[in-house]
Amino acid sequence: RNMGARQRAGQGWLEPVRHYMHREGFAPGDCVALFDDENDLCMAEACGEGYVLGTTHPAVADAMRRHPEWKQAPGVGPIAAENVLEELLHRVAHNGGGARL
């Protein structure tokens, strides 16, 4: 779900992600962040798993060094996002169809 409508300038994604997680009853381990820019880092840190779609800001590269559990998505741009989503759908399908990744 695109939460951009709830984002305020300079705030990043943390508030809307936490709101959505709370509303839907998701724990951080239930959530995966796909991100590529500095304003996405707080969202990525709130989620249990992260995929970097591209490093467009030096802060993202620095954060990747601090978070070795984050993965670099295979591919570039929309192809990288598609590759990650296919991997996640595969994991869910092989987890008995459950929503947990």
Coordinates of N, CA, C and O in Angstrom, one line a residue:
R1 N 0.8 -1.2 0.0 CA 0.0 0.0 0.0 C 0.9 1.2 0.0 O 1.8 1.3 0.8
N2 N 0.6 2.2 -0.9 CA 1.4 3.4 -0.9 C 0.9 4.4 0.1 O -0.3 4.8 0.2
M3 N 1.8 4.7 1.0 CA 1.5 5.6 2.2 C 1.9 7.0 2.0 O 2.0 7.8 2.9
G4 N 2.3 7.4 0.7 CA 2.8 8.7 0.5 C 1.8 9.9 0.9 O 2.3 10.9 1.2
A5 N 0.5 9.6 0.8 CA -0.4 10.7 1.2 C -0.3 11.0 2.7 O -0.6 12.2 3.1
R6 N 0.3 10.2 3.5 CA 0.4 10.5 4.9 C 1.8 11.1 5.2 O 2.0 11.5 6.3
Q7 N 2.7 11.1 4.3 CA 4.0 11.6 4.5 C 4.1 13.1 4.5 O 3.5 13.7 3.6
R8 N 4.7 13.7 5.5 CA 4.9 15.2 5.5 C 6.4 15.4 5.2 O 7.3 14.7 5.5
A9 N 6.6 16.6 4.5 CA 8.0 17.0 4.1 C 8.9 16.9 5.3 O 8.7 17.4 6.3
G10 N 10.1 16.2 5.0 CA 11.2 16.1 6.0 C 11.0 15.1 7.0 O 11.8 14.9 7.9
Q11 N 9.8 14.4 7.1 CA 9.5 13.5 8.1 C 10.0 12.1 7.8 O 10.2 11.3 8.7
G12 N 10.1 11.8 6.5 CA 10.4 10.4 6.1 C 9.2 9.5 6.3 O 8.1 10.0 6.5
W13 N 9.5 8.2 6.3 CA 8.4 7.2 6.3 C 8.1 6.6 7.6 O 7.2 5.8 7.7
L14 N 8.7 7.0 8.7 CA 8.6 6.3 9.9 C 7.2 6.4 10.5 O 6.6 5.4 10.9
E15 N 6.6 7.6 10.6 CA 5.2 7.7 11.1 C 4.2 6.9 10.3 O 3.4 6.2 10.9
P16 N 4.1 7.1 9.0 CA 3.1 6.3 8.3 C 3.3 4.8 8.4 O 2.4 4.0 8.5
V17 N 4.6 4.3 8.4 CA 4.9 2.9 8.5 C 4.4 2.4 9.9 O 3.8 1.3 10.0
R18 N 4.8 3.1 10.9 CA 4.4 2.7 12.3 C 2.9 2.7 12.4 O 2.3 1.8 13.0
H19 N 2.2 3.7 11.8 CA 0.7 3.8 11.9 C 0.1 2.5 11.2 O -0.8 1.9 11.7
Y20 N 0.6 2.2 10.0 CA 0.1 1.1 9.2 C 0.4 -0.2 10.0 O -0.5 -1.1 10.1
M21 N 1.6 -0.4 10.5 CA 1.9 -1.6 11.2 C 1.0 -1.8 12.4 O 0.5 -2.9 12.7
H22 N 0.8 -0.7 13.2 CA -0.1 -0.8 14.4 C -1.5 -1.1 13.9 O -2.2 -2.0 14.5
R23 N -2.0 -0.4 12.9 CA -3.4 -0.6 12.5 C -3.7 -2.0 12.0 O -4.7 -2.6 12.3
E24 N -2.7 -2.6 11.3 CA -2.9 -3.9 10.8 C -2.4 -5.0 11.7 O -2.5 -6.2 11.4
G25 N -1.7 -4.7 12.8 CA -1.3 -5.7 13.8 C 0.0 -6.4 13.3 O 0.3 -7.5 13.7
F26 N 0.8 -5.7 12.5 CA 2.1 -6.3 12.1 C 3.2 -6.0 13.0 O 3.3 -4.8 13.5
A27 N 4.1 -6.9 13.3 CA 5.3 -6.7 14.0 C 6.4 -6.4 13.0 O 6.2 -6.6 11.8
P28 N 7.5 -5.8 13.4 CA 8.6 -5.5 12.5 C 9.0 -6.7 11.6 O 9.3 -6.5 10.4
G29 N 9.0 -7.8 12.2 CA 9.4 -9.0 11.5 C 8.5 -9.5 10.4 O 8.8 -10.3 9.6
D30 N 7.3 -8.9 10.4 CA 6.3 -9.2 9.4 C 6.5 -8.2 8.2 O 5.8 -8.4 7.2
C31 N 7.4 -7.2 8.3 CA 7.4 -6.2 7.3 C 8.8 -6.2 6.6 O 9.8 -6.4 7.1
V32 N 8.7 -5.8 5.3 CA 9.9 -5.7 4.4 C 9.9 -4.3 3.8 O 8.9 -3.9 3.2
A33 N 11.0 -3.6 3.9 CA 11.2 -2.3 3.3 C 12.0 -2.5 2.0 O 13.0 -3.1 1.9
L34 N 11.5 -1.8 0.9 CA 12.2 -1.7 -0.3 C 12.5 -0.2 -0.4 O 11.6 0.7 -0.4
F35 N 13.8 0.2 -0.5 CA 14.1 1.6 -0.4 C 15.3 1.9 -1.2 O 16.1 1.1 -1.6
D36 N 15.5 3.3 -1.4 CA 16.7 3.7 -2.2 C 17.2 5.1 -1.8 O 18.1 5.6 -2.5
D37 N 16.6 5.8 -0.9 CA 17.0 7.1 -0.6 C 17.1 7.4 0.9 O 16.5 6.7 1.7
E38 N 17.7 8.5 1.2 CA 17.9 8.9 2.6 C 16.6 9.0 3.4 O 16.5 8.5 4.6
N39 N 15.6 9.5 2.8 CA 14.3 9.7 3.5 C 13.6 8.3 3.8 O 12.6 8.3 4.5
D40 N 14.1 7.2 3.2 CA 13.6 5.9 3.5 C 14.2 5.2 4.6 O 13.7 4.1 5.0
L41 N 15.3 5.7 5.1 CA 16.1 4.9 6.1 C 15.4 4.6 7.4 O 15.4 3.5 7.9
C42 N 14.6 5.5 7.9 CA 13.9 5.3 9.1 C 12.8 4.2 8.9 O 12.5 3.4 9.8
M43 N 12.2 4.2 7.7 CA 11.3 3.1 7.4 C 12.0 1.7 7.4 O 11.5 0.8 7.9
A44 N 13.1 1.7 6.7 CA 13.9 0.5 6.6 C 14.3 0.0 8.0 O 14.2 -1.2 8.3
E45 N 14.6 0.9 8.9 CA 15.0 0.5 10.2 C 13.9 0.0 11.1 O 14.0 -0.8 12.0
A46 N 12.6 0.4 10.7 CA 11.4 0.0 11.5 C 11.0 -1.4 11.0 O 10.2 -2.1 11.7
C47 N 11.4 -1.8 9.9 CA 11.0 -3.1 9.3 C 12.0 -4.2 9.6 O 13.2 -3.9 9.9
G48 N 11.5 -5.4 9.6 CA 12.4 -6.6 10.0 C 13.4 -7.0 8.9 O 14.3 -7.7 9.1
E49 N 13.1 -6.5 7.7 CA 14.0 -6.9 6.5 C 14.0 -5.7 5.6 O 13.0 -5.0 5.4
G50 N 15.1 -5.5 4.9 CA 15.3 -4.4 4.0 C 16.0 -4.8 2.7 O 17.0 -5.6 2.7
Y51 N 15.5 -4.3 1.6 CA 16.2 -4.4 0.3 C 16.5 -3.0 -0.3 O 15.5 -2.2 -0.4
V52 N 17.7 -2.8 -0.6 CA 18.1 -1.5 -1.2 C 17.9 -1.7 -2.7 O 18.5 -2.6 -3.3
L53 N 17.1 -0.8 -3.3 CA 16.8 -0.9 -4.7 C 17.9 -0.2 -5.6 O 18.0 -0.3 -6.8
G54 N 18.7 0.6 -4.9 CA 19.8 1.4 -5.5 C 20.3 2.3 -4.5 O 19.6 2.8 -3.7
T55 N 21.5 2.7 -4.6 CA 22.1 3.6 -3.6 C 22.2 5.0 -4.3 O 23.1 5.2 -5.1
T56 N 21.2 5.8 -4.0 CA 21.2 7.1 -4.6 C 21.7 8.2 -3.7 O 21.7 9.4 -4.1
H57 N 22.0 7.9 -2.5 CA 22.4 8.9 -1.5 C 23.5 8.3 -0.7 O 23.5 7.2 -0.3
P58 N 24.6 9.1 -0.4 CA 25.7 8.6 0.5 C 25.2 8.0 1.8 O 25.8 7.1 2.3
A59 N 24.1 8.6 2.4 CA 23.6 8.1 3.7 C 23.1 6.7 3.5 O 23.2 5.9 4.5
V60 N 22.6 6.3 2.4 CA 22.1 4.9 2.2 C 23.3 4.0 2.2 O 23.3 2.9 2.9
A61 N 24.4 4.3 1.5 CA 25.6 3.5 1.6 C 26.2 3.4 3.0 O 26.6 2.3 3.4
D62 N 26.2 4.5 3.7 CA 26.6 4.4 5.1 C 25.7 3.5 6.0 O 26.2 2.7 6.8
A63 N 24.4 3.6 5.8 CA 23.5 2.8 6.5 C 23.6 1.3 6.2 O 23.5 0.5 7.1
M64 N 23.9 1.0 4.9 CA 24.1 -0.4 4.5 C 25.3 -1.0 5.3 O 25.3 -2.2 5.6
R65 N 26.3 -0.2 5.5 CA 27.5 -0.7 6.3 C 27.1 -1.0 7.7 O 27.6 -1.9 8.3
R66 N 26.2 -0.2 8.3 CA 25.7 -0.4 9.7 C 24.7 -1.6 9.8 O 24.4 -2.0 10.8
H67 N 24.1 -1.9 8.6 CA 23.0 -2.9 8.6 C 23.4 -4.0 7.6 O 22.8 -4.1 6.5
P68 N 24.3 -4.9 8.0 CA 24.7 -5.9 7.0 C 23.6 -6.9 6.7 O 23.6 -7.6 5.7
E69 N 22.5 -6.9 7.5 CA 21.3 -7.8 7.2 C 20.5 -7.3 6.0 O 19.8 -8.0 5.4
W70 N 20.7 -6.0 5.7 CA 20.0 -5.5 4.5 C 20.6 -6.0 3.2 O 21.8 -6.3 3.2
K71 N 19.8 -6.2 2.2 CA 20.3 -6.9 1.0 C 20.2 -5.9 -0.2 O 19.3 -5.0 -0.2
Q72 N 21.1 -6.0 -1.1 CA 21.1 -5.2 -2.3 C 20.2 -5.9 -3.3 O 20.4 -7.1 -3.5
A73 N 19.1 -5.3 -3.7 CA 18.2 -6.0 -4.6 C 18.9 -6.2 -6.0 O 19.7 -5.4 -6.5
P74 N 18.6 -7.4 -6.5 CA 19.2 -7.7 -7.9 C 18.5 -6.9 -8.9 O 17.3 -6.8 -9.0
G75 N 19.3 -6.3 -9.8 CA 18.7 -5.5 -10.9 C 18.8 -4.0 -10.5 O 19.3 -3.6 -9.5
V76 N 18.1 -3.2 -11.4 CA 18.2 -1.7 -11.3 C 16.8 -1.2 -11.4 O 16.0 -1.7 -12.3
G77 N 16.4 -0.2 -10.7 CA 15.2 0.5 -10.8 C 14.0 -0.4 -10.6 O 14.0 -1.3 -9.7
P78 N 13.0 -0.3 -11.5 CA 11.7 -1.1 -11.3 C 12.0 -2.6 -11.4 O 11.3 -3.4 -10.8
I79 N 13.0 -3.0 -12.2 CA 13.4 -4.4 -12.3 C 13.8 -4.9 -10.9 O 13.5 -6.0 -10.6
A80 N 14.6 -4.1 -10.2 CA 15.0 -4.5 -8.9 C 13.8 -4.8 -8.0 O 13.8 -5.8 -7.2
A81 N 12.9 -3.8 -8.0 CA 11.7 -4.0 -7.2 C 10.9 -5.2 -7.6 O 10.4 -6.0 -6.7
E82 N 10.8 -5.5 -8.9 CA 10.1 -6.6 -9.3 C 10.8 -7.9 -8.9 O 10.1 -8.9 -8.5
N83 N 12.1 -7.9 -9.0 CA 12.8 -9.1 -8.5 C 12.6 -9.4 -7.1 O 12.4 -10.6 -6.7
V84 N 12.6 -8.4 -6.2 CA 12.4 -8.6 -4.8 C 11.0 -9.1 -4.5 O 10.8 -10.0 -3.8
L85 N 10.0 -8.5 -5.2 CA 8.6 -8.9 -5.0 C 8.4 -10.3 -5.4 O 7.7 -11.1 -4.7
E86 N 9.0 -10.7 -6.5 CA 8.9 -12.1 -6.9 C 9.5 -13.0 -5.9 O 9.0 -14.1 -5.5
E87 N 10.7 -12.7 -5.3 CA 11.3 -13.5 -4.2 C 10.4 -13.6 -3.0 O 10.2 -14.7 -2.4
L88 N 9.8 -12.5 -2.6 CA 8.9 -12.5 -1.4 C 7.7 -13.3 -1.7 O 7.3 -14.1 -0.8
L89 N 7.1 -13.2 -2.9 CA 5.9 -14.0 -3.2 C 6.3 -15.5 -3.2 O 5.5 -16.3 -2.7
H90 N 7.4 -15.8 -3.7 CA 7.9 -17.2 -3.7 C 8.0 -17.7 -2.2 O 7.6 -18.8 -1.9
R91 N 8.6 -16.9 -1.4 CA 8.8 -17.3 0.1 C 7.4 -17.5 0.7 O 7.2 -18.5 1.5
V92 N 6.5 -16.6 0.5 CA 5.1 -16.7 1.1 C 4.5 -18.0 0.5 O 3.9 -18.8 1.3
A93 N 4.6 -18.3 -0.8 CA 3.9 -19.4 -1.3 C 4.5 -20.7 -0.8 O 3.8 -21.7 -0.6
H94 N 5.8 -20.7 -0.4 CA 6.4 -21.9 0.1 C 6.4 -22.0 1.6 O 7.0 -22.8 2.2
N95 N 5.6 -21.1 2.2 CA 5.4 -21.0 3.6 C 4.0 -21.4 3.9 O 3.4 -20.9 4.9
G96 N 3.4 -22.3 3.1 CA 2.1 -22.8 3.3 C 1.0 -21.7 3.0 O -0.1 -21.9 3.4
G97 N 1.4 -20.7 2.2 CA 0.4 -19.7 1.8 C 0.1 -18.7 2.9 O -0.7 -17.8 2.7
G98 N 0.8 -18.8 4.0 CA 0.6 -17.8 5.1 C 1.2 -16.5 4.7 O 2.1 -16.4 3.8
A99 N 0.8 -15.5 5.4 CA 1.3 -14.1 5.1 C 2.7 -13.9 5.7 O 3.3 -12.9 5.2
R100 N 3.2 -14.7 6.6 CA 4.5 -14.4 7.2 C 5.6 -14.7 6.2 O 5.5 -15.7 5.5
L101 N 6.6 -13.9 6.2 CA 7.7 -14.1 5.3 C 8.8 -14.9 6.0 O 9.6 -15.5 5.5

